[in-house]
Each structure stands twice: as structure tokens, then as C-alpha cells.
Tab-separated table of N, CA and C and ligand atoms in Angstrom:
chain	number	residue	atom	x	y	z
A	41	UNK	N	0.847	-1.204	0.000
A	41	UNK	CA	0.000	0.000	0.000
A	41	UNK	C	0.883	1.254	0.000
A	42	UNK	N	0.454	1.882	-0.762
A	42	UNK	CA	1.382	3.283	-0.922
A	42	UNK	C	1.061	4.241	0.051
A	43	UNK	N	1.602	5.290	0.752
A	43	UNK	CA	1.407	6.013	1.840
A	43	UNK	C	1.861	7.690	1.482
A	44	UNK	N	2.522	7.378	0.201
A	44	UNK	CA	3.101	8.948	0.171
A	44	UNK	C	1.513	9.579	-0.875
A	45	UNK	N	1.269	10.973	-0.134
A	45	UNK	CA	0.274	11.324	-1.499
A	45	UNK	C	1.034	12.398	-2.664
A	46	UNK	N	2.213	12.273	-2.090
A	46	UNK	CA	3.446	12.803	-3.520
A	46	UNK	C	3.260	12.335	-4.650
A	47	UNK	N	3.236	11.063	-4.560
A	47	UNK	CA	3.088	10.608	-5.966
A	47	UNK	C	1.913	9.957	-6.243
A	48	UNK	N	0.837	11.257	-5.963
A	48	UNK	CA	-0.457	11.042	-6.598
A	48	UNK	C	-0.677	11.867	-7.876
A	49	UNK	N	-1.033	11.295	-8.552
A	49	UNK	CA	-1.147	12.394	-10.332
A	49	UNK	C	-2.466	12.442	-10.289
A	50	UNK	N	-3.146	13.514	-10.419
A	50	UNK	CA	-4.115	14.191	-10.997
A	50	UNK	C	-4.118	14.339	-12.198
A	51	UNK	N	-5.087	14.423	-13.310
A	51	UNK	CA	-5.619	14.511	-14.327
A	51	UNK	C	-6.924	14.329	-14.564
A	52	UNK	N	-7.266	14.962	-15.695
A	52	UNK	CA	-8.468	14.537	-16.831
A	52	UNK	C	-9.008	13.195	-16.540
A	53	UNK	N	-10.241	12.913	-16.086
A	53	UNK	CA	-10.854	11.135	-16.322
A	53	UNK	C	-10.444	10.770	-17.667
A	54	UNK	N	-10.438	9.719	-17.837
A	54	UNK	CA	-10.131	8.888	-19.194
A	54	UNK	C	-11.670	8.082	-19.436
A	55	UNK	N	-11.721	7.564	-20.612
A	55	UNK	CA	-12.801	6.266	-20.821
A	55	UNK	C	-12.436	5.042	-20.336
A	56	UNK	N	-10.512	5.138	-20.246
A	56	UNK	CA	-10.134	4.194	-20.015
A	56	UNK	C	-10.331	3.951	-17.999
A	57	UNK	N	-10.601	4.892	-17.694
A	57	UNK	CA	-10.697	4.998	-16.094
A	57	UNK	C	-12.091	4.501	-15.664
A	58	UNK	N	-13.195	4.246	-16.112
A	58	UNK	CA	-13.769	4.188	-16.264
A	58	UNK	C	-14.564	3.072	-14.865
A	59	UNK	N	-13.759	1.921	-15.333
A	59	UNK	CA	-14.073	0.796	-14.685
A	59	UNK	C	-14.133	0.532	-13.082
A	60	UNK	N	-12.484	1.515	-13.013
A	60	UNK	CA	-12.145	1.696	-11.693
A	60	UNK	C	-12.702	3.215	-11.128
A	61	UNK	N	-13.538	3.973	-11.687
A	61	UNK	CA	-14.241	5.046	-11.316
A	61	UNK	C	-15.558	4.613	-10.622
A	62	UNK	N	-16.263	3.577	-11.288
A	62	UNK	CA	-17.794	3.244	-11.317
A	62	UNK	C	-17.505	2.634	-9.813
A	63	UNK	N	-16.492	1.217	-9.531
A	63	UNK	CA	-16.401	0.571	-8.261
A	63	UNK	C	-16.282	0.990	-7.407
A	64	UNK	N	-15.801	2.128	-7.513
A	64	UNK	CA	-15.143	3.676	-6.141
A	64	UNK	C	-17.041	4.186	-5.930
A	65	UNK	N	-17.275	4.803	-6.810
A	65	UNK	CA	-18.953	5.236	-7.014
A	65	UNK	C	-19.612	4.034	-5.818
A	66	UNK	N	-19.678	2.996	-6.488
A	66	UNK	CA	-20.837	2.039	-6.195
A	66	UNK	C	-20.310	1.774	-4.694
A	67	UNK	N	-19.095	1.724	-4.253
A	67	UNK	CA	-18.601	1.462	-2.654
A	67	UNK	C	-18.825	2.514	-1.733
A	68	UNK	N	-19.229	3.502	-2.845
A	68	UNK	CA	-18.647	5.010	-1.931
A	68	UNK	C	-20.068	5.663	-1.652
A	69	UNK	N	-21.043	5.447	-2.411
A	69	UNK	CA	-22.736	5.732	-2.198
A	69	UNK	C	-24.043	4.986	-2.072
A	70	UNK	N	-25.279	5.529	-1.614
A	70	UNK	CA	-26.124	4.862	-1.369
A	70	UNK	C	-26.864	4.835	-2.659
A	71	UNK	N	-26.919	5.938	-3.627
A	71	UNK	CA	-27.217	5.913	-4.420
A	71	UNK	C	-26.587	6.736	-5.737
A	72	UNK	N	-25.581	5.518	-6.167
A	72	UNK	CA	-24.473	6.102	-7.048
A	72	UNK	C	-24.599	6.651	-8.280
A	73	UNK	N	-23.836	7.500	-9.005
A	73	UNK	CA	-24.254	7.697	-10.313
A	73	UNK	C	-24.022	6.481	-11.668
A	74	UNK	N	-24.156	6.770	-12.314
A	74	UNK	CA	-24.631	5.343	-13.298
A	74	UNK	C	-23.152	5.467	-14.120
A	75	UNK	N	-22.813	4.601	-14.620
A	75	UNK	CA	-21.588	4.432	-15.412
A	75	UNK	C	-22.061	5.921	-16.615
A	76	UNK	N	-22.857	5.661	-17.429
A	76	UNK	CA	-23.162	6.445	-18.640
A	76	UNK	C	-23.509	7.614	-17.971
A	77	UNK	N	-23.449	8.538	-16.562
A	77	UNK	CA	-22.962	9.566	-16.176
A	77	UNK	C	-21.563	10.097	-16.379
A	78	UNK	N	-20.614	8.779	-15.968
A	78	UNK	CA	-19.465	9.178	-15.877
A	78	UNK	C	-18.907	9.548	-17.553
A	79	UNK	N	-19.638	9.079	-17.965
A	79	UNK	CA	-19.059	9.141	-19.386
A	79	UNK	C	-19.494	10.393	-20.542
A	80	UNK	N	-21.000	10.525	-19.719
A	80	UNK	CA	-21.485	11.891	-20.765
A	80	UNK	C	-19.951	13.265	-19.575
A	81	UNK	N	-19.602	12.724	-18.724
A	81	UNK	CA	-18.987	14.253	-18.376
A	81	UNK	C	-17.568	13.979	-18.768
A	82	UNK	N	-17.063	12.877	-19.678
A	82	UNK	CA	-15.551	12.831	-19.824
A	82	UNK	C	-15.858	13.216	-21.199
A	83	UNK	N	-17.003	13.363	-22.409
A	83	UNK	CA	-17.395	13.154	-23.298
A	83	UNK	C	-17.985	15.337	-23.223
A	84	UNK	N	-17.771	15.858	-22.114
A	84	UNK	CA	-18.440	16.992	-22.210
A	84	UNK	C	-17.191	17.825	-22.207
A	85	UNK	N	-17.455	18.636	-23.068
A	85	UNK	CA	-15.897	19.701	-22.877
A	85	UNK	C	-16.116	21.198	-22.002
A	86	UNK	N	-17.554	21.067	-21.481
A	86	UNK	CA	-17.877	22.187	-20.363
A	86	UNK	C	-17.962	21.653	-19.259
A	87	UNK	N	-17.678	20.374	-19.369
A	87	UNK	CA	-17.300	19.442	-17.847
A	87	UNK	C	-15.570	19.102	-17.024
A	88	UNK	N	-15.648	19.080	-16.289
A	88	UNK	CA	-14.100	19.160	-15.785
A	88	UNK	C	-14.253	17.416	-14.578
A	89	UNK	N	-13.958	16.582	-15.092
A	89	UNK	CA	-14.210	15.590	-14.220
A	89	UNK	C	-12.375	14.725	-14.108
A	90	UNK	N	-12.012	14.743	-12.803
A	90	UNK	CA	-10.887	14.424	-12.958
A	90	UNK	C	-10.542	13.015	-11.674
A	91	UNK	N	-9.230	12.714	-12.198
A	91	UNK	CA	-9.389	11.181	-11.593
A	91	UNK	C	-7.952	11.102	-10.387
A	92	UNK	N	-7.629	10.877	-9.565
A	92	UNK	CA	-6.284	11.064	-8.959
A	92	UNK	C	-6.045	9.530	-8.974
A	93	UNK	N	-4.822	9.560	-9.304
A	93	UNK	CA	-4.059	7.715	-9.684
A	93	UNK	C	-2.867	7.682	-8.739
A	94	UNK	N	-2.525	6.771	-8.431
A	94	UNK	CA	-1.287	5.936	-7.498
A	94	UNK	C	-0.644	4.804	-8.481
A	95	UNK	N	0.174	4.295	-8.788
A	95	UNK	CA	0.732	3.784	-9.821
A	95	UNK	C	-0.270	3.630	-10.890
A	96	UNK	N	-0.809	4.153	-11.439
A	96	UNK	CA	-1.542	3.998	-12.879
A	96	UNK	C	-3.036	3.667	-12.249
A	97	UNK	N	-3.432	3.421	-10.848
A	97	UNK	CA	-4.514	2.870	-10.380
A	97	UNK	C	-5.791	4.081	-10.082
A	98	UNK	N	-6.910	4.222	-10.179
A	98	UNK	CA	-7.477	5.042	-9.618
A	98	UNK	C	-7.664	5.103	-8.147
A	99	UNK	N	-7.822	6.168	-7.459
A	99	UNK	CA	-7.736	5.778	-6.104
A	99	UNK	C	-8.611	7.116	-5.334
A	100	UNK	N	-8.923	8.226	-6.660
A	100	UNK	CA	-10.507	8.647	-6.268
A	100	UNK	C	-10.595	9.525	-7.031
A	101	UNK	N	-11.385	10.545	-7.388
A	101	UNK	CA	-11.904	11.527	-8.762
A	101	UNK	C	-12.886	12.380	-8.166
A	102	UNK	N	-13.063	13.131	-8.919
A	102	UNK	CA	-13.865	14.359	-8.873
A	102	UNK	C	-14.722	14.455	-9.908
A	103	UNK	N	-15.636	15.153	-10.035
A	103	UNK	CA	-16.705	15.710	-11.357
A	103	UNK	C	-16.963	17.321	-10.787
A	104	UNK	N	-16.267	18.257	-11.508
A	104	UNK	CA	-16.870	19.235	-11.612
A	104	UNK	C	-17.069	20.183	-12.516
A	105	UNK	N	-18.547	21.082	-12.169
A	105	UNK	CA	-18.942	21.865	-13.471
A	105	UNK	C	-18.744	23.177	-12.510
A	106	UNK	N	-18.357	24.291	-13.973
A	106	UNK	CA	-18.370	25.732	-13.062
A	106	UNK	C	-19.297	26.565	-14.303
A	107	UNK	N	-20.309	27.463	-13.737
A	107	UNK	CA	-21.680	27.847	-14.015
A	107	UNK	C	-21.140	29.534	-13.210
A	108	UNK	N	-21.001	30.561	-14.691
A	108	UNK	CA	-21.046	32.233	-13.749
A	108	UNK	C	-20.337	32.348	-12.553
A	109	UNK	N	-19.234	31.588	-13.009
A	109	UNK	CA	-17.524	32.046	-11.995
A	109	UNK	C	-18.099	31.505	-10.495
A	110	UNK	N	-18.773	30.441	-10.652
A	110	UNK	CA	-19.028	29.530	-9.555
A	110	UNK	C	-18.699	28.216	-9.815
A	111	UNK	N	-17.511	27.258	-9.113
A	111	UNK	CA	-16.979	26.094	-9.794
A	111	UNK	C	-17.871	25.035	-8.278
A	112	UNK	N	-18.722	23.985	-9.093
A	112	UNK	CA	-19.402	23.152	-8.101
A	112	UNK	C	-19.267	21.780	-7.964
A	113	UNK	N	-18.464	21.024	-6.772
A	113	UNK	CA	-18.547	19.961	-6.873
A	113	UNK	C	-19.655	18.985	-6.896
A	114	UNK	N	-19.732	18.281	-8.285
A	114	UNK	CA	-20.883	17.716	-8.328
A	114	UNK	C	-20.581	15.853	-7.621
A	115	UNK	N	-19.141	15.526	-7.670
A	115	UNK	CA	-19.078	14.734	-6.724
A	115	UNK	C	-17.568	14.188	-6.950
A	116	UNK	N	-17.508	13.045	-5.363
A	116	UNK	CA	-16.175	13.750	-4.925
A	116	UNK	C	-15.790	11.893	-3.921
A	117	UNK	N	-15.046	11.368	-4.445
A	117	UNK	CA	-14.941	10.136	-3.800
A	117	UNK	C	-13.211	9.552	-3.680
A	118	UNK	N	-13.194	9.257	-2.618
A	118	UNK	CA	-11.855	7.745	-2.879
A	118	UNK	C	-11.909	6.909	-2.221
A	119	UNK	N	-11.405	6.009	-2.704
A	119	UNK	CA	-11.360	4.810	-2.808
A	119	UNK	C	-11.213	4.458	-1.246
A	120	UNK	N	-12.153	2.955	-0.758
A	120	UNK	CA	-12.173	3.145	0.663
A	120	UNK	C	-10.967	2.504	1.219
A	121	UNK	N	-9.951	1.768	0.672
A	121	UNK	CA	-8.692	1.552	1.625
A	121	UNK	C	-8.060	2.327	1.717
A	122	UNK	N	-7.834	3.912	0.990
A	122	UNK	CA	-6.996	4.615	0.306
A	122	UNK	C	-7.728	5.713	1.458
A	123	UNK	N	-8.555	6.014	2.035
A	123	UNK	CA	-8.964	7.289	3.184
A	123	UNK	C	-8.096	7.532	4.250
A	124	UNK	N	-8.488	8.575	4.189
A	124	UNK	CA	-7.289	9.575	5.941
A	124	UNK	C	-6.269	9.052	5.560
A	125	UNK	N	-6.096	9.523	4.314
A	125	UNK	CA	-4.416	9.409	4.141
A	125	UNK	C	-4.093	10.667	2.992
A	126	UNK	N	-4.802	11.436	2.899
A	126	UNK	CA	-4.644	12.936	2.762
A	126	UNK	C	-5.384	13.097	0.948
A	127	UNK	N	-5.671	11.962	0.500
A	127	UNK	CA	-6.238	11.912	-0.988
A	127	UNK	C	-7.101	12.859	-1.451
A	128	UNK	N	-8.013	13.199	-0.218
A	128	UNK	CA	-9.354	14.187	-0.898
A	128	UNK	C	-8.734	15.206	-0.379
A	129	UNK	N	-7.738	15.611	0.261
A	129	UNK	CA	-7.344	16.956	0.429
A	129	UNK	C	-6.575	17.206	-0.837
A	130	UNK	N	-5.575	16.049	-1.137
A	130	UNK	CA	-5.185	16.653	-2.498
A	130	UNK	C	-5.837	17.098	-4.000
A	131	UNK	N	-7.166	16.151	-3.895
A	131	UNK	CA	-8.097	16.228	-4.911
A	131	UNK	C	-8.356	17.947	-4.610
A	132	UNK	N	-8.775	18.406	-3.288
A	132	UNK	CA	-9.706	19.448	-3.286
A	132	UNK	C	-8.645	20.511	-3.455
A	133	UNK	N	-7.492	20.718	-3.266
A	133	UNK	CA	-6.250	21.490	-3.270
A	133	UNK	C	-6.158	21.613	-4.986
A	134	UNK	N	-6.383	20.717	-6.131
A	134	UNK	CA	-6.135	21.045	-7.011
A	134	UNK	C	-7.305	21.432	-7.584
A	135	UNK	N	-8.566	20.863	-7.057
A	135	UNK	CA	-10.020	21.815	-7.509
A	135	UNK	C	-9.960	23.195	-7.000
A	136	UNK	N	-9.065	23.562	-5.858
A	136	UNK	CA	-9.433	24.886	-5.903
A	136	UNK	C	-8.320	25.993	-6.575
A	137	UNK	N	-7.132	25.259	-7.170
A	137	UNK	CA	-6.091	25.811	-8.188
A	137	UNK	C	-7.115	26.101	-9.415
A	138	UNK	N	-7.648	24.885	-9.411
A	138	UNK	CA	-8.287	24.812	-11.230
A	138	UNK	C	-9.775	25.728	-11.129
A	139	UNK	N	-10.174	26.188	-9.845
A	139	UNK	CA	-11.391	27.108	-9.901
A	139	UNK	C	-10.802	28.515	-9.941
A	140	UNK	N	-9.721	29.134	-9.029
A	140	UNK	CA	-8.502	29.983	-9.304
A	140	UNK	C	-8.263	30.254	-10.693
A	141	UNK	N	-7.837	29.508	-11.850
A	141	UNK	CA	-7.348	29.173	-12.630
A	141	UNK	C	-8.195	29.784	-13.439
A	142	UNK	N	-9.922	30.007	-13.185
A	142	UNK	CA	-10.734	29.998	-14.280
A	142	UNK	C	-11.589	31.372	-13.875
A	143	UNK	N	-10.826	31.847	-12.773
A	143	UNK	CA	-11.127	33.021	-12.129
A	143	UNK	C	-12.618	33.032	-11.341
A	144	UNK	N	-12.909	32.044	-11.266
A	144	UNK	CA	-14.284	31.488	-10.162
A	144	UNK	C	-14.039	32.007	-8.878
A	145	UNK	N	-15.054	32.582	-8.654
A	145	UNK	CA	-15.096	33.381	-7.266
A	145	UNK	C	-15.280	32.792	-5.700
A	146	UNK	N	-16.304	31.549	-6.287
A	146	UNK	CA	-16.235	30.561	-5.399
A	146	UNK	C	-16.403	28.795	-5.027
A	147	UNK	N	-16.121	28.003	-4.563
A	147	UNK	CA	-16.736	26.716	-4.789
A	147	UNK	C	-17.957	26.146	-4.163
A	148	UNK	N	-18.674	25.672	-4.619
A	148	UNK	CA	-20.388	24.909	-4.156
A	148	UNK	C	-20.018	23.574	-4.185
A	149	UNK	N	-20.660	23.359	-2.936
A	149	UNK	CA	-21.184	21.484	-2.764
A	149	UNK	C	-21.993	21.280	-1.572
A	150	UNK	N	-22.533	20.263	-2.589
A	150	UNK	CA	-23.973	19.567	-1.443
A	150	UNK	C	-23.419	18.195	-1.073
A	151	UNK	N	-23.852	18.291	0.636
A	151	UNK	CA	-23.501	17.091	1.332
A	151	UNK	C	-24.297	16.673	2.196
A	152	UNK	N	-24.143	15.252	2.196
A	152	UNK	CA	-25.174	14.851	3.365
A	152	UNK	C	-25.526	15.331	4.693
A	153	UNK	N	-26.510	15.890	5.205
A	153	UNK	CA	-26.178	16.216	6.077
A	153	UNK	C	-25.439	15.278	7.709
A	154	UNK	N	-25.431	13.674	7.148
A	154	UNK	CA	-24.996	13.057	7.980
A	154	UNK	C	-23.616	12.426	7.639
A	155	UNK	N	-23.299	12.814	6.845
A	155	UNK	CA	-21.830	12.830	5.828
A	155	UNK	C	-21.244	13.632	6.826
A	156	UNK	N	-20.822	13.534	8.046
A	156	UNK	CA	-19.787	14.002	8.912
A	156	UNK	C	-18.259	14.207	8.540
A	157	UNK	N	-18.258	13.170	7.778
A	157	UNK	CA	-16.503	13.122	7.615
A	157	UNK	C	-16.298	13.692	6.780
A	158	UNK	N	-17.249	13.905	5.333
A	158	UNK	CA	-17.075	14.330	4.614
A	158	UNK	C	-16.988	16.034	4.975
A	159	UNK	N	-18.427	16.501	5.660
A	159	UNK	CA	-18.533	17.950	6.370
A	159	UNK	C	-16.755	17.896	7.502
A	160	UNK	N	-16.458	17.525	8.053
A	160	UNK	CA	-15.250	17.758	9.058
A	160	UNK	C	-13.976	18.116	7.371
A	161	UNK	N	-13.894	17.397	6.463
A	161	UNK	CA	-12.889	17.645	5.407
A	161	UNK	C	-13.240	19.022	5.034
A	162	UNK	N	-14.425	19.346	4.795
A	162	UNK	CA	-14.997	20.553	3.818
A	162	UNK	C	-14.512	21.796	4.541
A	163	UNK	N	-14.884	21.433	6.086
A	163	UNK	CA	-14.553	22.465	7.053
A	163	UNK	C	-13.051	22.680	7.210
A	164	UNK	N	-12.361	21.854	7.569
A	164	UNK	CA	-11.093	22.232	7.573
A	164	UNK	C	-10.119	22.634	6.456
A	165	UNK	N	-11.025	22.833	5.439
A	165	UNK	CA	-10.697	23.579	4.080
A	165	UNK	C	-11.251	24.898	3.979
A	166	UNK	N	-11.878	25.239	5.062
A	166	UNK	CA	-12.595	26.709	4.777
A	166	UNK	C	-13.652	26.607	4.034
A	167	UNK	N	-14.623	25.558	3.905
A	167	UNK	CA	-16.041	25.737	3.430
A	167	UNK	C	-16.982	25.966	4.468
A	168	UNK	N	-17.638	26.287	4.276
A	168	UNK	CA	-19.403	27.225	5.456
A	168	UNK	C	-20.248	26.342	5.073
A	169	UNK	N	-21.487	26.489	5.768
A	169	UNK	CA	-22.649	25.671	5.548
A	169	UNK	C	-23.537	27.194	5.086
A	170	UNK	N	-24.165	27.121	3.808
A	170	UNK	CA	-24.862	28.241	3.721
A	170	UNK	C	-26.086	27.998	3.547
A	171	UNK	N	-26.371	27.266	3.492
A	171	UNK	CA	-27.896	26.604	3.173
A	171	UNK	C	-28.050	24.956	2.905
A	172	UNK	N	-29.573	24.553	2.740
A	172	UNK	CA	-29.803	23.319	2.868
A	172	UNK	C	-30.962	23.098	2.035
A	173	UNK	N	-30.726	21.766	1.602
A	173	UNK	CA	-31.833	21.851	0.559
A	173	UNK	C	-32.438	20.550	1.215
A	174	UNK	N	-34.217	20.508	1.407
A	174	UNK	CA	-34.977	19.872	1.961
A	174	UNK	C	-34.944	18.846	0.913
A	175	UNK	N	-34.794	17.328	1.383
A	175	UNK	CA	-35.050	15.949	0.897
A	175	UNK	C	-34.348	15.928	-0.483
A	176	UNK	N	-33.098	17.102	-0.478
A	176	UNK	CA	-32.330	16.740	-1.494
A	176	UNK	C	-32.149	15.340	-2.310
A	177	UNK	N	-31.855	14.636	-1.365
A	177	UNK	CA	-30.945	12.806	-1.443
A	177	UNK	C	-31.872	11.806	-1.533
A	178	UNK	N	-31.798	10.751	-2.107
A	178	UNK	CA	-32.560	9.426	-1.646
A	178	UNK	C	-32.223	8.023	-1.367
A	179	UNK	N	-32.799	7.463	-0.919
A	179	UNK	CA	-31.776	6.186	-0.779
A	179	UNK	C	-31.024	6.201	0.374
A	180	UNK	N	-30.967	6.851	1.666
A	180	UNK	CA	-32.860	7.510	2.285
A	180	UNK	C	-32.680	9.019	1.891
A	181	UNK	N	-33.738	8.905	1.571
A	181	UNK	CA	-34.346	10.549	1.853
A	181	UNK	C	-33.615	10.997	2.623
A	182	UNK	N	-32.806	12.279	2.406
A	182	UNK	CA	-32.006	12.697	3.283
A	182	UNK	C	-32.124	14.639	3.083
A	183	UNK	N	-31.767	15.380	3.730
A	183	UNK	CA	-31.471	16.895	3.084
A	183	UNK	C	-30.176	17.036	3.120
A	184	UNK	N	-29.743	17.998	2.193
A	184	UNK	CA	-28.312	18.072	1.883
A	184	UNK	C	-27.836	19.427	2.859
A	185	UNK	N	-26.587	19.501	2.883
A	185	UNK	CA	-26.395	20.902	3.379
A	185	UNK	C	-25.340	21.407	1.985
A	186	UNK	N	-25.670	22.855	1.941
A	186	UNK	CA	-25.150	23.764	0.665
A	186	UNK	C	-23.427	24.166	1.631
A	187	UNK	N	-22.184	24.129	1.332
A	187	UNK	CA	-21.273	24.443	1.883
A	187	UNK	C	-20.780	25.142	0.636
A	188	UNK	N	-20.280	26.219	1.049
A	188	UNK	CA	-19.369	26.722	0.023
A	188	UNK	C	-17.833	27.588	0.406
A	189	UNK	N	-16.866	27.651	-0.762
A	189	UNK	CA	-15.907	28.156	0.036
A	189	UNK	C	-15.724	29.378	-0.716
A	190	UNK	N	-15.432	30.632	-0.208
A	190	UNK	CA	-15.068	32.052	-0.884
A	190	UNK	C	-13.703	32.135	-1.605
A	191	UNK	N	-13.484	32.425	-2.810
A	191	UNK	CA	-11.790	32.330	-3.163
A	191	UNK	C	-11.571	34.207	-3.488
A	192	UNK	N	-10.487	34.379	-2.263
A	192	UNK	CA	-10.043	35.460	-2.267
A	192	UNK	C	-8.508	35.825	-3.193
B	280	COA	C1	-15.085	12.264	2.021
B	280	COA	C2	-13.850	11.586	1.389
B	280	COA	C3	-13.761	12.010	-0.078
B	280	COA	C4	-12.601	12.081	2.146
B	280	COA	O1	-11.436	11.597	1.477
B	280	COA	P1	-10.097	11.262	2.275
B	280	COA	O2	-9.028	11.024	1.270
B	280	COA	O3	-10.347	10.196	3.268
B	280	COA	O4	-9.841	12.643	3.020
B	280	COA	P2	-8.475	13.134	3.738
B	280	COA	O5	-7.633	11.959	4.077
B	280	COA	O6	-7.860	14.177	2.870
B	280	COA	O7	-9.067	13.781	5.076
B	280	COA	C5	-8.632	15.050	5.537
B	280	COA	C6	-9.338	15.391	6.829
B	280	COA	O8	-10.767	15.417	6.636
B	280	COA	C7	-11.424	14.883	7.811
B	280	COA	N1	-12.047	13.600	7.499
B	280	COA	C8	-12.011	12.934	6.315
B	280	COA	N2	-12.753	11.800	6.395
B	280	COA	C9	-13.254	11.752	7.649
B	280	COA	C10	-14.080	10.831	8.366
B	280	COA	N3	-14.558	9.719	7.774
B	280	COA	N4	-14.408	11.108	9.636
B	280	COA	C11	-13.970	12.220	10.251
B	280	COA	N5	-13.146	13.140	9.641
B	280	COA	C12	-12.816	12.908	8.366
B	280	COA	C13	-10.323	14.659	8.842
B	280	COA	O9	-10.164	15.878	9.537
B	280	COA	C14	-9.125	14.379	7.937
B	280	COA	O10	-7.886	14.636	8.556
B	280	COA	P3	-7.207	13.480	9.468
B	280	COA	O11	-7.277	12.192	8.693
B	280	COA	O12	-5.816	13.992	9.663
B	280	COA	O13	-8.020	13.436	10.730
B	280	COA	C15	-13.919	10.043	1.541
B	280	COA	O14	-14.186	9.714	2.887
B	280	COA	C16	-14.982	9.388	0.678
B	280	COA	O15	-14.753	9.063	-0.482
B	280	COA	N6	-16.182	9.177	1.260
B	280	COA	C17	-17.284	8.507	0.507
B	280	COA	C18	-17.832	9.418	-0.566
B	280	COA	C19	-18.290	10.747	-0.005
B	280	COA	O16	-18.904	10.820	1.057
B	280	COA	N7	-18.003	11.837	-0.758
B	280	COA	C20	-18.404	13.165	-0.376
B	280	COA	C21	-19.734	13.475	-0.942
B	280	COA	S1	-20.244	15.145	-0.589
């Protein structure tokens, strides 16, 4: 098992990533997105969906769209042997270069509101809870909370 997140590469999803994107998805939610999601946003060139690898392996990815200099994570996973070992901080460190990058003012994401670990990551990145959207989720029915972070 690899331990350094140095030699994690970020990039572009592939078609070829594909396989090992969907198994991360399906481990990682109650109600995951469908393979032919992942593919209309590697297939979209106003989509930014990216994959972080450990020797050539996937080991977790991102999907995001940015809408009027607002960049929003539409979703955000790794791989479950591969956690608390700094992966989604590096994912979110280069989503917020590449929202920087595009002169986006700020980042959006909806989270469970019982997604603790996920909310404790968001927070110690400087995201807020700004709102909540009633019975957002399903699979259970859940409401989301709106977190966002300001880029100064
Ligand atoms: C949320 C997720 C992406 C975090 O990825 P990760 O690579 O484990 O995150 P990191 O290792 O960078 O965590 C950084 C910090 O965030 C917090 N954190 C992350 N996961 C946590 C958890 N399960 N419980 C409590 N705190 C957590 C901790 O403060 C952690 O620092 P520490 O390990 O030094 O205590 C990962 O748990 C995951 O894929 N979960 C399933 C999918 C999901 O919920 N996605 C988010 C949808 S909104």
C-alpha cells in the first residue's frame, strides 16, 4: 500500500478509467451515479471531471462543473482503503487551483447532512454551511447541506 500522497497524479478522467471510477462510485454511495454519467462528463468539454491515480490505479476523482464564476462539486470520492491518508485533500487542493485558474469566485457542494466526515474535510478547508436543501438525497431521503468556500 502506498502512503506517500506525492506521488499522486491528478488529471483529466479517461474512458479508459472508467471501470475503476464506477467501483469507487458504487462502494462510496447509497445511491451512485450510473456508469453512462461518468461518461457523458468525460465526453463533455464544459465538464471538468478528474481522476487522482497511485501507480496507474485510480484511487478517487472528482466531477466538476463551473456555471457564472461559480466552480461546483458535483461529486467527490476515494477509494475506501486509500482514506485519511490525505487523498481528498489533495483532490480538493487542485479543484481549488483549477477554480482559481478559471477566475471562479467561489466553490459549491452539497452534502449529506450526515456525511460528517465528509462535512469535518470541507470544514477544515474553509467551506461554510450556507444553506440546505430539503429531501435533497434518496436512498434515504435525506437533506443536503449547501457548503461553500469564498476564493479570495
Ligand atoms: C469524504 C472523502 C472524499 C474524504 O477523502 P479522504 O481522502 O479520506 O480525506 P483526507 O484523508 O484528505 O481527510 C482530511 C481530513 O478530513 C477529515 N475527514 C475525512 N474523512 C473523515 C471521516 N470519515 N471522519 C472524520 N473526519 C474525516 C479529517 O479531519 C481528515 O484529517 P485526518 O485524517 O488527519 O483526521 C472520503 O471519505 C470518501 O470518499 N467518502 C465517501 C464518498 C463521499 O462521502 N463523498 C463526499 C460526498 S459530498
Amino acid at each position: 500500500m502506498i502512503e506517500r500522497t506525492e506521488d499522486l497524479v491528478i488529471k483529466r478522467m479517461a474512458l479508459e478509467d472508467l471501470d475503476e471510477v464506477v467501483k469507487i462510485e458504487n462502494q462510496s454511495f447509497s445511491d451512485p451515479w450510473k456508469r453512462e454519467f461518468f461518461s457523458e462528463e468525460i465526453n463533455n468539454d464544459f465538464a471538468s471531471p478528474l481522476v487522482a491515480k497511485l501507480d496507474q490505479n485510480v484511487v478517487g476523482y472528482a466531477c466538476l462543473w463551473i456555471f457564472f464564476g461559480e466552480l461546483q462539486i458535483a461529486n467527490i470520492a476515494v477509494e475506501k482503503d486509500f482514506r485519511r491518508k490525505g487523498i481528498g485533500t489533495k483532490i480538493l487542493e487542485r479543484i481549488t487551483d483549477y477554480a482559481r485558474d478559471k477566475s471562479c469566485l467561489k466553490i459549491t457542494l452539497d452534502v449529506r447532512e450526515s456525511n460528517q466526515g465528509a462535512i469535518d474535510l470541507y470544514n477544515k478547508f474553509g467551506f461554510k454551511i450556507v444553506g440546505r436543501r430539503k429531501k435533497y438525497y434518496r436512498f434515504p431521503v435525506e437533506d443536503s447541506l449547501i457548503m461553500e468556500k469564498i476564493l479570495l
